[in-house]
Tab-separated table of C-alpha atoms in Angstrom:
chain	number	residue	atom	x	y	z
L	1	MET	CA	9.369	27.606	-27.237
L	2	THR	CA	6.369	25.478	-27.434
L	3	ILE	CA	5.667	22.593	-25.548
L	4	SER	CA	6.659	19.796	-28.266
L	5	GLY	CA	9.466	21.874	-29.118
L	6	PHE	CA	10.533	21.515	-25.258
L	7	ILE	CA	10.020	17.637	-25.578
L	8	SER	CA	12.330	17.425	-28.543
L	9	ALA	CA	15.036	19.682	-26.190
L	10	ILE	CA	14.434	16.815	-23.575
L	11	HIS	CA	15.345	13.970	-26.217
L	12	CYS	CA	18.298	15.640	-27.814
L	13	GLN	CA	19.158	16.699	-23.813
L	14	GLY	CA	18.936	13.048	-22.963
L	15	ASN	CA	21.328	11.799	-25.738
L	16	LEU	CA	23.516	14.459	-24.865
L	17	VAL	CA	23.911	13.100	-21.432
L	18	ARG	CA	23.833	9.468	-22.490
L	19	PHE	CA	26.444	9.887	-25.010
L	20	ARG	CA	28.318	12.758	-25.212
L	21	PHE	CA	29.230	12.490	-20.760
L	22	GLY	CA	29.357	8.603	-21.023
L	23	PHE	CA	26.570	7.826	-19.190
L	24	SER	CA	25.592	4.896	-20.966
L	25	GLY	CA	28.628	3.200	-19.470
L	26	VAL	CA	27.155	3.468	-15.782
L	27	GLU	CA	25.199	0.652	-15.042
L	28	ILE	CA	22.292	0.550	-12.380
L	29	ALA	CA	22.887	-2.260	-9.706
L	30	SER	CA	20.582	-4.734	-10.979
L	31	PRO	CA	17.653	-5.398	-7.902
L	32	ILE	CA	16.597	-8.928	-9.269
L	33	GLN	CA	18.533	-11.285	-7.077
L	34	HIS	CA	17.934	-8.349	-4.217
L	35	VAL	CA	13.898	-8.620	-4.779
L	36	ARG	CA	14.028	-12.320	-5.069
L	37	ASN	CA	16.079	-12.390	-2.075
L	38	PHE	CA	13.832	-10.575	0.133
L	39	ALA	CA	10.670	-12.359	-1.420
L	40	THR	CA	12.034	-15.773	0.269
L	41	THR	CA	12.653	-14.051	3.127
L	42	SER	CA	9.868	-11.228	3.676
L	43	THR	CA	7.486	-13.737	5.357
L	44	ARG	CA	9.263	-14.929	7.752
L	45	ARG	CA	11.341	-11.987	8.505
L	46	CYS	CA	8.294	-9.423	8.608
L	47	ASN	CA	4.599	-10.139	10.175
L	48	VAL	CA	3.408	-7.058	8.320
L	49	VAL	CA	0.125	-7.851	7.535
L	50	VAL	CA	-2.004	-5.105	4.967
L	51	ASP	CA	-5.635	-4.944	5.681
L	52	ASP	CA	-6.524	-1.576	3.557
L	53	PRO	CA	-4.463	0.899	1.906
L	54	GLN	CA	-5.080	2.940	4.741
L	55	SER	CA	-2.623	1.440	7.186
L	56	VAL	CA	-0.125	1.442	4.259
L	57	ARG	CA	-0.323	5.227	4.576
L	58	GLU	CA	0.048	5.168	8.415
L	59	GLN	CA	2.892	2.468	8.049
L	60	CYS	CA	4.229	4.855	5.877
L	61	LYS	CA	4.437	7.953	7.735
L	62	LEU	CA	6.369	6.192	10.351
L	63	GLY	CA	9.201	5.152	7.616
L	64	PHE	CA	10.789	2.366	7.225
L	65	SER	CA	14.435	0.808	8.973
L	66	SER	CA	15.228	-1.359	6.496
L	67	VAL	CA	13.597	-2.760	2.830
L	68	HIS	CA	12.331	-5.942	4.158
L	69	ILE	CA	8.571	-4.319	5.399
L	70	PRO	CA	8.417	-2.312	2.129
L	71	VAL	CA	8.856	-5.614	0.082
L	72	SER	CA	6.623	-7.263	1.738
L	73	ILE	CA	4.056	-4.742	1.461
L	74	PHE	CA	4.158	-4.117	-2.244
L	75	ARG	CA	3.712	-7.852	-2.859
L	76	GLN	CA	0.827	-7.895	-0.874
L	77	LEU	CA	-0.657	-4.454	-2.374
L	78	ASN	CA	-0.054	-6.212	-5.748
L	79	CYS	CA	-2.457	-8.741	-5.041
L	80	PHE	CA	-5.310	-6.809	-3.793
L	81	ARG	CA	-7.748	-6.876	-6.122
L	82	PRO	CA	-9.540	-4.165	-6.981
L	83	ARG	CA	-6.262	-2.935	-6.719
L	84	PRO	CA	-5.137	-0.149	-4.763
L	85	SER	CA	-4.538	3.254	-6.616
L	86	ILE	CA	-1.097	4.343	-7.839
L	87	VAL	CA	-1.109	7.088	-4.934
L	88	VAL	CA	-0.855	4.443	-2.568
L	89	PHE	CA	2.056	3.052	-4.483
L	90	ASN	CA	3.550	6.160	-4.555
L	91	GLN	CA	3.071	6.823	-0.886
L	92	LEU	CA	5.154	3.392	-0.385
L	93	PHE	CA	7.963	4.451	-2.731
L	94	ASN	CA	8.345	7.781	-1.550
L	95	ALA	CA	9.230	6.110	1.929
L	96	MET	CA	11.319	3.619	0.159
L	97	CYS	CA	13.470	6.373	-0.983
L	98	LYS	CA	14.153	8.091	2.781
L	99	ILE	CA	15.509	4.460	3.962
L	100	LYS	CA	18.779	5.089	5.599
L	101	PRO	CA	21.509	4.929	4.863
L	102	HIS	CA	21.389	2.878	1.708
L	103	PRO	CA	18.044	3.692	-0.233
L	104	PRO	CA	16.919	0.601	-2.339
L	105	LEU	CA	16.124	3.020	-5.263
L	106	SER	CA	16.893	-0.035	-8.358
L	107	THR	CA	13.895	-1.642	-6.002
L	108	VAL	CA	11.854	1.231	-6.673
L	109	VAL	CA	12.613	1.481	-10.047
L	110	THR	CA	11.846	-2.236	-10.608
L	111	PHE	CA	8.386	-2.241	-8.625
L	112	SER	CA	7.353	0.541	-10.634
L	113	ASN	CA	8.074	-0.575	-13.611
L	114	GLN	CA	5.943	-3.896	-13.054
L	115	LEU	CA	3.361	-1.341	-11.810
L	116	GLU	CA	3.158	-0.154	-15.424
L	117	LEU	CA	3.761	-3.676	-17.404
L	118	SER	CA	0.594	-4.572	-15.628
L	119	GLY	CA	-1.453	-1.785	-16.224
L	120	LEU	CA	-1.484	0.508	-13.748
L	121	ARG	CA	-1.069	4.277	-15.378
L	122	PRO	CA	1.903	6.370	-13.407
L	123	ASP	CA	0.702	9.559	-12.597
L	124	ARG	CA	2.532	12.693	-12.245
L	125	HIS	CA	3.624	11.892	-8.881
L	126	SER	CA	4.991	8.524	-9.919
L	127	ILE	CA	6.847	9.696	-12.608
L	128	GLY	CA	8.694	12.712	-10.287
L	129	ILE	CA	9.699	9.775	-7.721
L	130	LEU	CA	11.080	7.550	-10.630
L	131	ALA	CA	12.857	10.844	-11.852
L	132	ASN	CA	14.334	11.192	-8.746
L	133	CYS	CA	15.833	7.404	-8.075
L	134	TYR	CA	17.682	7.646	-11.761
L	135	CYS	CA	19.116	10.466	-11.106
L	136	ARG	CA	20.181	9.640	-7.397
L	137	LEU	CA	21.501	6.480	-9.289
L	138	GLY	CA	23.405	8.641	-11.715
L	139	ARG	CA	21.225	7.974	-14.784
L	140	VAL	CA	19.961	12.176	-15.496
L	141	ASP	CA	18.984	10.623	-19.391
L	142	PHE	CA	16.910	8.457	-17.934
L	143	ALA	CA	15.046	10.417	-15.753
L	144	PHE	CA	15.037	12.939	-19.344
L	145	SER	CA	13.025	10.177	-21.104
L	146	LEU	CA	10.836	10.270	-17.946
L	147	LEU	CA	10.304	14.127	-18.427
L	148	GLY	CA	9.050	13.837	-22.183
L	149	LYS	CA	7.342	10.646	-21.299
L	150	GLY	CA	4.993	12.535	-18.685
L	151	ILE	CA	4.171	15.356	-21.374
L	152	LYS	CA	3.351	12.899	-23.847
L	153	LEU	CA	0.658	11.693	-21.016
L	154	GLY	CA	-0.635	14.794	-20.946
L	155	TYR	CA	1.163	16.081	-17.466
L	156	PRO	CA	1.620	19.372	-17.565
L	157	LEU	CA	5.743	20.958	-16.637
L	158	HIS	CA	6.330	21.774	-12.670
L	159	ILE	CA	8.819	23.118	-11.282
L	160	VAL	CA	9.603	19.778	-8.985
L	161	ILE	CA	10.725	17.500	-11.373
L	162	ILE	CA	12.724	20.266	-13.159
L	163	THR	CA	14.491	20.984	-10.023
L	164	THR	CA	14.650	17.102	-9.493
L	165	LEU	CA	16.898	17.268	-12.940
L	166	LEU	CA	18.659	20.083	-12.222
L	167	ASN	CA	20.041	18.625	-8.783
L	168	GLY	CA	20.985	15.299	-11.261
L	169	LEU	CA	22.877	18.124	-13.692
L	170	VAL	CA	24.717	19.065	-10.713
L	171	ALA	CA	25.565	15.787	-9.010
L	172	SER	CA	27.053	14.760	-12.394
L	173	ASP	CA	28.863	17.860	-12.625
L	174	LYS	CA	27.061	18.974	-15.468
L	175	LEU	CA	26.409	22.422	-14.579
L	176	PRO	CA	26.336	23.893	-17.836
L	177	MET	CA	23.657	21.851	-18.991
L	178	ALA	CA	21.444	22.389	-15.545
L	179	ILE	CA	21.607	26.162	-16.729
L	180	GLN	CA	20.529	25.562	-20.088
L	181	LEU	CA	17.453	23.407	-18.395
L	182	LEU	CA	16.325	25.819	-15.933
L	183	ASP	CA	16.766	28.583	-18.851
L	184	LYS	CA	14.452	26.665	-21.365
L	185	ALA	CA	11.493	26.113	-18.254
L	186	VAL	CA	11.474	29.975	-17.362
L	187	LYS	CA	11.095	30.933	-21.201
L	188	LEU	CA	7.961	28.094	-20.974
L	189	GLY	CA	6.498	29.948	-17.865
L	190	ILE	CA	7.960	27.983	-15.229
L	191	GLN	CA	9.208	29.661	-12.276
L	192	PRO	CA	12.223	28.772	-9.948
L	193	ASP	CA	11.332	28.072	-6.079
L	194	LEU	CA	13.695	28.490	-3.094
L	195	ILE	CA	14.297	24.801	-3.669
L	196	THR	CA	15.429	25.059	-7.219
L	197	TYR	CA	17.451	28.149	-6.579
L	198	GLY	CA	19.558	25.950	-3.779
L	199	ALA	CA	20.126	23.272	-6.633
L	200	MET	CA	21.652	25.877	-8.512
L	201	PHE	CA	23.872	27.164	-5.302
L	202	LYS	CA	25.081	23.910	-5.096
L	203	GLY	CA	25.950	23.330	-8.597
L	204	LEU	CA	27.806	26.676	-8.651
L	205	CYS	CA	29.419	25.717	-5.220
L	206	ARG	CA	30.319	22.864	-6.057
L	207	ILE	CA	32.491	23.779	-9.220
L	208	GLY	CA	34.105	26.521	-7.036
L	209	ASP	CA	32.432	29.191	-8.711
L	210	ASN	CA	31.792	31.777	-5.712
L	211	ALA	CA	31.569	34.668	-7.891
L	212	GLY	CA	28.339	33.215	-9.670
L	213	ALA	CA	26.872	31.753	-6.447
L	214	LEU	CA	27.210	35.468	-5.294
L	215	HIS	CA	25.378	36.638	-8.353
L	216	LEU	CA	22.999	34.463	-7.749
L	217	LEU	CA	22.325	35.383	-4.235
L	218	ARG	CA	22.415	38.771	-5.202
L	219	ASN	CA	19.837	37.941	-8.278
L	220	MET	CA	17.485	36.581	-5.813
L	221	GLU	CA	17.563	39.245	-3.510
L	222	CYS	CA	16.468	41.750	-6.004
L	223	LYS	CA	14.703	40.271	-8.795
L	224	THR	CA	12.790	37.046	-7.331
L	225	PRO	CA	10.078	36.852	-4.558
L	226	PHE	CA	12.329	34.215	-3.039
L	227	LYS	CA	15.319	35.330	-0.365
L	228	PRO	CA	17.757	33.181	0.589
L	229	ASN	CA	17.685	31.648	3.109
L	230	VAL	CA	19.888	29.971	5.978
L	231	VAL	CA	20.711	26.653	3.633
L	232	ILE	CA	21.845	28.651	0.258
L	233	TYR	CA	23.898	31.011	3.052
L	234	SER	CA	25.616	28.404	4.452
L	235	THR	CA	26.402	26.642	1.100
L	236	HIS	CA	28.203	29.867	0.366
L	237	ILE	CA	30.061	30.292	2.972
L	238	ASP	CA	30.975	26.607	3.170
L	239	SER	CA	32.372	26.799	-0.291
L	240	LEU	CA	34.191	30.228	0.431
L	241	CYS	CA	35.684	28.097	3.155
L	242	LYS	CA	36.978	25.365	1.074
L	243	ASP	CA	38.602	28.286	-1.091
L	244	GLN	CA	40.445	29.378	2.150
L	245	LEU	CA	38.548	32.694	1.649
L	246	LEU	CA	37.742	33.352	5.153
L	247	SER	CA	37.260	37.240	5.327
L	248	GLN	CA	34.776	37.004	2.540
L	249	ALA	CA	33.355	33.765	4.444
L	250	LEU	CA	32.896	35.649	7.906
L	251	ASP	CA	31.465	39.047	6.273
L	252	LEU	CA	28.460	36.737	4.412
L	253	PHE	CA	28.216	35.387	8.149
L	254	LYS	CA	27.610	38.825	9.378
L	255	GLU	CA	25.026	39.505	6.674
L	256	MET	CA	23.019	37.010	6.811
L	257	LYS	CA	22.852	38.031	11.038
L	258	ALA	CA	21.890	41.709	9.935
L	259	LYS	CA	19.524	40.454	8.083
L	260	GLY	CA	17.733	38.014	10.500
L	261	ILE	CA	18.520	35.184	8.934
L	262	LEU	CA	19.712	32.979	11.753
L	263	PRO	CA	22.604	30.876	11.394
L	264	ASN	CA	22.377	26.978	12.291
L	265	VAL	CA	24.828	24.305	13.102
L	266	VAL	CA	25.450	23.433	10.047
L	267	THR	CA	26.778	27.019	8.957
L	268	TYR	CA	28.769	27.303	12.549
L	269	ASN	CA	30.353	24.061	11.883
L	270	THR	CA	31.537	25.378	8.947
L	271	LEU	CA	33.103	28.661	9.633
L	272	ILE	CA	34.945	26.860	12.693
L	273	ARG	CA	36.422	24.252	10.197
L	274	GLY	CA	37.465	26.803	8.244
L	275	LEU	CA	39.107	29.021	11.043
L	276	CYS	CA	40.830	25.802	12.343
L	277	SER	CA	42.069	24.726	8.886
L	278	LEU	CA	44.155	28.040	8.965
L	279	GLY	CA	45.381	27.464	12.548
L	280	GLN	CA	43.059	30.461	14.031
L	281	TRP	CA	42.216	28.702	17.507
L	282	GLU	CA	41.111	31.690	19.152
L	283	GLU	CA	38.582	33.060	16.699
L	284	ALA	CA	37.295	29.157	16.396
L	285	LYS	CA	36.788	29.113	20.248
L	286	ASP	CA	35.008	32.423	20.065
L	287	LEU	CA	32.432	30.987	17.485
L	288	LEU	CA	32.084	28.388	19.121
L	289	SER	CA	30.917	30.686	22.644
L	290	GLU	CA	28.808	32.430	20.430
L	291	MET	CA	26.760	29.222	19.049
L	292	SER	CA	26.409	28.097	22.556
L	293	ASN	CA	25.232	32.142	23.523
L	294	ASN	CA	22.679	31.256	21.050
L	295	GLY	CA	21.563	28.461	22.278
L	296	ILE	CA	22.557	26.354	19.160
L	297	ALA	CA	24.090	22.730	20.584
L	298	PRO	CA	27.099	21.169	18.684
L	299	ASP	CA	26.715	17.984	17.170
L	300	VAL	CA	28.767	15.123	16.273
L	301	ASN	CA	30.263	17.159	13.488
L	302	THR	CA	31.326	20.118	15.875
L	303	TYR	CA	32.487	17.772	18.438
L	304	ILE	CA	35.146	16.168	15.519
L	305	THR	CA	36.535	19.516	14.267
L	306	LEU	CA	36.852	20.493	17.871
L	307	ILE	CA	39.001	17.028	18.427
L	308	ASP	CA	41.118	17.758	15.287
L	309	MET	CA	41.846	21.283	16.644
L	310	TYR	CA	43.050	20.825	19.905
L	311	CYS	CA	45.138	17.900	19.014
L	312	LYS	CA	46.795	20.376	16.345
L	313	GLU	CA	47.285	22.330	19.039
L	314	GLY	CA	49.125	19.682	20.853
L	315	ASN	CA	45.891	19.963	23.393
L	316	VAL	CA	45.400	16.293	23.364
L	317	ASN	CA	44.071	15.977	27.067
L	318	GLU	CA	41.386	18.455	26.518
L	319	ALA	CA	40.540	16.810	23.115
L	320	ARG	CA	39.885	13.574	25.046
L	321	ALA	CA	37.484	15.418	27.565
L	322	ILE	CA	35.655	16.842	24.547
L	323	LEU	CA	35.467	12.944	23.579
L	324	GLU	CA	34.021	12.024	26.977
L	325	LEU	CA	31.550	14.748	26.720
L	326	MET	CA	30.319	14.015	23.878
L	327	THR	CA	29.882	10.362	24.767
L	328	ASN	CA	28.283	11.464	27.848
L	329	ARG	CA	25.447	13.182	25.474
L	330	GLY	CA	24.750	10.078	23.928
L	331	MET	CA	26.975	10.792	20.639
L	332	LEU	CA	29.168	7.991	19.591
L	333	PRO	CA	32.489	8.546	18.073
L	334	ASP	CA	32.783	7.660	14.574
L	335	LEU	CA	36.356	6.733	13.005
L	336	ILE	CA	36.977	10.070	11.908
L	337	THR	CA	36.813	10.948	15.590
L	338	TYR	CA	39.113	8.361	16.661
L	339	ASN	CA	41.799	8.855	14.364
L	340	ALA	CA	42.064	12.587	15.090
L	341	LEU	CA	42.075	12.161	18.633
L	342	LEU	CA	45.077	8.986	18.156
L	343	ASP	CA	46.819	11.693	15.321
L	344	GLY	CA	47.305	14.168	18.734
L	345	TYR	CA	48.456	11.011	20.560
L	346	CYS	CA	50.705	10.020	17.721
L	347	LEU	CA	52.138	14.013	17.475
L	348	ARG	CA	53.009	13.760	21.005
L	349	GLU	CA	54.947	10.584	20.856
L	350	GLU	CA	52.445	9.035	23.609
L	351	MET	CA	51.896	5.212	22.063
L	352	THR	CA	50.958	3.898	25.135
L	353	LYS	CA	47.584	6.203	24.847
L	354	ALA	CA	47.506	5.582	21.217
L	355	GLU	CA	47.122	2.000	21.776
L	356	ASN	CA	44.566	2.232	24.360
L	357	LEU	CA	42.734	4.259	22.549
L	358	VAL	CA	42.908	1.823	19.587
L	359	ASP	CA	41.580	-0.922	21.879
L	360	ILE	CA	38.540	1.120	22.948
L	361	MET	CA	37.621	1.954	19.337
L	362	VAL	CA	37.481	-1.186	19.072
L	363	LYS	CA	35.452	-2.423	21.578
L	364	ASP	CA	33.190	0.119	20.663
L	365	GLY	CA	32.759	-1.580	17.067
L	366	ILE	CA	34.659	1.151	15.204
L	367	VAL	CA	36.605	-0.662	12.568
L	368	PRO	CA	40.042	0.729	12.056
L	369	ASP	CA	41.070	1.800	8.239
L	370	ILE	CA	44.431	2.621	6.479
L	371	VAL	CA	44.208	5.677	8.010
L	372	THR	CA	43.836	4.741	11.523
L	373	PHE	CA	47.248	2.380	10.460
L	374	SER	CA	49.340	5.069	8.840
L	375	THR	CA	48.542	7.180	11.777
L	376	LEU	CA	50.009	4.595	14.615
L	377	ILE	CA	52.760	3.337	11.773
L	378	ASN	CA	53.964	7.601	11.874
L	379	GLY	CA	53.956	7.266	15.637
L	380	TYR	CA	55.908	4.391	16.244
L	381	CYS	CA	58.369	5.589	13.664
L	382	LYS	CA	58.468	9.316	15.309
L	383	SER	CA	58.992	7.514	18.681
L	384	LYS	CA	61.882	5.749	17.646
L	385	GLN	CA	59.385	2.152	17.767
L	386	VAL	CA	60.768	1.142	14.283
L	387	ASN	CA	60.173	-2.315	14.583
L	388	LYS	CA	56.932	-2.139	15.767
L	389	ALA	CA	55.882	-0.195	12.829
L	390	VAL	CA	57.619	-2.944	10.483
L	391	VAL	CA	55.688	-5.611	12.531
L	392	MET	CA	52.432	-3.650	11.988
L	393	VAL	CA	53.056	-3.300	8.051
L	394	GLU	CA	53.817	-6.968	7.809
L	395	ASP	CA	50.726	-7.977	9.240
L	396	MET	CA	48.878	-5.862	6.888
L	397	CYS	CA	51.081	-7.316	4.219
L	398	LEU	CA	50.019	-10.834	5.634
L	399	ASN	CA	46.415	-9.308	5.056
L	400	GLU	CA	46.112	-10.032	9.436
L	401	THR	CA	44.500	-6.759	9.752
L	402	HIS	CA	42.314	-7.183	6.273
L	403	ILE	CA	43.901	-3.519	4.872
L	404	THR	CA	46.941	-3.193	2.408
L	405	PRO	CA	50.023	-0.770	2.855
L	406	ASP	CA	49.193	2.507	0.767
L	407	VAL	CA	52.064	4.623	-0.547
L	408	VAL	CA	51.943	7.051	2.769
L	409	THR	CA	52.412	3.817	4.988
L	410	TYR	CA	55.320	2.381	3.107
L	411	SER	CA	57.074	5.914	2.932
L	412	THR	CA	56.329	6.552	6.327
L	413	LEU	CA	58.525	3.703	7.004
L	414	ILE	CA	60.964	3.749	4.262
L	415	ASP	CA	62.079	7.379	5.351
L	416	ALA	CA	62.448	6.137	9.168
L	417	LEU	CA	64.159	3.072	8.338
L	418	CYS	CA	66.517	5.304	6.225
L	419	LYS	CA	67.111	7.779	9.242
L	420	GLU	CA	67.817	5.031	11.339
L	421	ASN	CA	70.627	3.626	8.677
L	422	ARG	CA	68.603	0.416	7.941
L	423	LEU	CA	69.229	1.074	4.184
L	424	GLN	CA	69.050	-2.209	2.910
L	425	PHE	CA	65.701	-3.013	4.883
L	426	ALA	CA	64.330	0.355	3.109
L	427	LEU	CA	65.290	-1.043	-0.303
L	428	GLN	CA	63.467	-4.066	1.138
L	429	MET	CA	60.367	-2.285	1.616
L	430	PHE	CA	60.599	-0.171	-1.648
L	431	GLU	CA	60.915	-3.473	-3.483
L	432	GLU	CA	58.262	-5.143	-1.692
L	433	MET	CA	55.626	-2.012	-2.620
L	434	LYS	CA	56.434	-2.337	-6.205
L	435	ASP	CA	55.910	-5.724	-5.977
L	436	ARG	CA	52.442	-5.617	-4.209
L	437	GLY	CA	51.261	-2.498	-7.003
L	438	VAL	CA	51.751	0.278	-4.584
L	439	ALA	CA	54.170	3.248	-6.918
L	440	PRO	CA	56.480	5.054	-5.324
L	441	ASP	CA	55.757	9.051	-5.161
L	442	VAL	CA	58.386	11.934	-4.979
L	443	VAL	CA	58.403	11.306	-0.923
L	444	THR	CA	59.351	7.716	-1.211
L	445	TYR	CA	62.196	8.711	-3.536
L	446	ASN	CA	63.025	11.319	-1.548
L	447	SER	CA	63.483	9.299	1.501
L	448	LEU	CA	65.662	6.767	-0.856
L	449	LEU	CA	67.822	9.328	-2.239
L	450	ASP	CA	68.897	10.777	1.019
L	451	GLY	CA	69.189	7.553	2.727
L	452	LEU	CA	71.329	6.415	-0.159
L	453	LEU	CA	73.495	9.430	-0.767
L	454	LYS	CA	74.077	9.987	3.493
L	455	ASN	CA	75.683	6.155	3.151
L	456	SER	CA	77.932	6.843	-0.023
L	457	GLN	CA	76.089	5.313	-2.708
L	458	VAL	CA	76.108	8.168	-4.773
L	459	ASP	CA	76.032	5.923	-8.317
L	460	ARG	CA	72.907	4.011	-6.851
L	461	ALA	CA	71.056	7.397	-5.831
L	462	ILE	CA	71.514	8.467	-9.341
L	463	SER	CA	70.006	5.280	-10.861
L	464	ARG	CA	67.296	5.740	-8.207
L	465	ARG	CA	66.651	9.073	-9.909
L	466	ARG	CA	66.733	7.627	-13.399
L	467	GLU	CA	64.248	5.668	-12.352
L	468	MET	CA	62.180	8.066	-10.653
L	469	GLU	CA	62.359	10.322	-13.783
L	470	ASN	CA	61.426	7.198	-16.240
L	471	LYS	CA	58.244	6.476	-14.244
L	472	GLY	CA	57.036	9.934	-14.169
L	473	VAL	CA	57.401	10.953	-10.964
L	474	ALA	CA	58.062	14.547	-10.746
L	475	PRO	CA	61.215	15.846	-8.624
L	476	ASN	CA	60.533	18.243	-6.145
L	477	ILE	CA	62.725	21.236	-4.585
L	478	ARG	CA	63.249	18.235	-1.630
L	479	THR	CA	64.611	16.005	-4.353
L	480	TYR	CA	67.215	18.362	-5.872
L	481	ASN	CA	68.592	19.571	-2.489
L	482	VAL	CA	68.834	16.198	-1.279
L	483	ILE	CA	71.217	15.393	-4.848
L	484	ILE	CA	72.728	18.587	-4.461
L	485	ASN	CA	73.756	18.183	-1.141
L	486	GLY	CA	74.526	14.651	-1.479
L	487	LEU	CA	76.679	15.361	-4.858
L	488	CYS	CA	78.631	17.941	-2.596
L	489	GLU	CA	79.638	15.476	0.219
L	490	ALA	CA	81.112	13.607	-1.828
L	491	ARG	CA	83.211	15.575	-3.850
L	492	ARG	CA	81.493	15.247	-7.024
L	493	LEU	CA	80.597	19.268	-7.797
L	494	ALA	CA	80.546	19.064	-11.619
L	495	GLU	CA	77.932	16.815	-11.150
L	496	ALA	CA	75.640	18.698	-8.872
L	497	VAL	CA	76.125	21.460	-11.166
């Protein structure tokens, strides 16, 4: 394929992405007001004074914790005469893209466009940075246009920008298009590197194509100068674990170690989580010991997995000890960690300890979410403290918690009320959830049907069953068991048959 042919293919590819897959409906958040706000406050909030471009390079190497300083630096650089080269701006934009947790990508796009409009021509690296921004913003079509623009400006095609586009397509679940792009690049003599293969690996594993991922891994070993590294092995192991193909994941784990590729904390975390998900607690503990013996320190994700494991085992005291160990090592527990431990207390019906844990959680600055409240409500219902669960749901409805009940919350409470023979209250809650726009699911209906039938309200139960059908809620095996048992108890055997 010629370069001109490749440009044409890129143009078609961009149109295909934009129109066939509906990217045009995705809007990039406008940074204009965002930048204006910073423009009026950056001088007040930042005391950075740019003396020369060299100082900018040093600042960019250190990185930025927020967008205020780089916005101020950009404004000052833009006032320099003569203006600094595009290289300096590239360094600034690259550093801005690394700001965590929310890099100001749309601001980088705006600044880059301002420079070009003012006559500062982008170089190959500028185009790469901008393409990366567009891909991360979900606008792969714009990134494809930049690739064509770079070729027209005389910049040779490079594997870095191809890999950027591949990552963008993979993130947008457009793996077939990514494969087409890579094939075209290879035909033009552009050789993939390890990062390119990593992007394709990520795409295959993202869609659960473990066979394709293994085929690519074997091809890398036999047909390329690049050998799979720990990232590629870990990605594949993670995909296998997610599909519960644990024996294959462990085989791949043994293979990588036999080839001298040392597993890292991500590899171990993935396998430990996979073992725990299948209830293989002892094997998970053995792997944790191996990890420790190999000098690999556990991270936050390791601790979260262990806390969840011990809670599901019913060993909440061990889980609490791990939480304290985690805190002592300077790792702050997050919401997921607290929710896992909270679930452990609620499963054991230790509601006082659960309430104390929520108090600690809030004092630590962690804001409870719907999972926190649903877990507590489930705990109250299991421990026969249904009134406390009712009060909590009412508080949620009054927006006292700033979190609204979902279908799980309502279903848990309705089930508990039916089991306590408070059927009228359960029906009231059922109507309330519908009024609030929360659609009942099969679990909700099953609880209500069971409550009605046990109270000999067969006709009302049949009416609710019809409502369930009309709403498109498919019955499950429990639905049929509840109805058949209820009809038999009411001696309406003909209807049961």
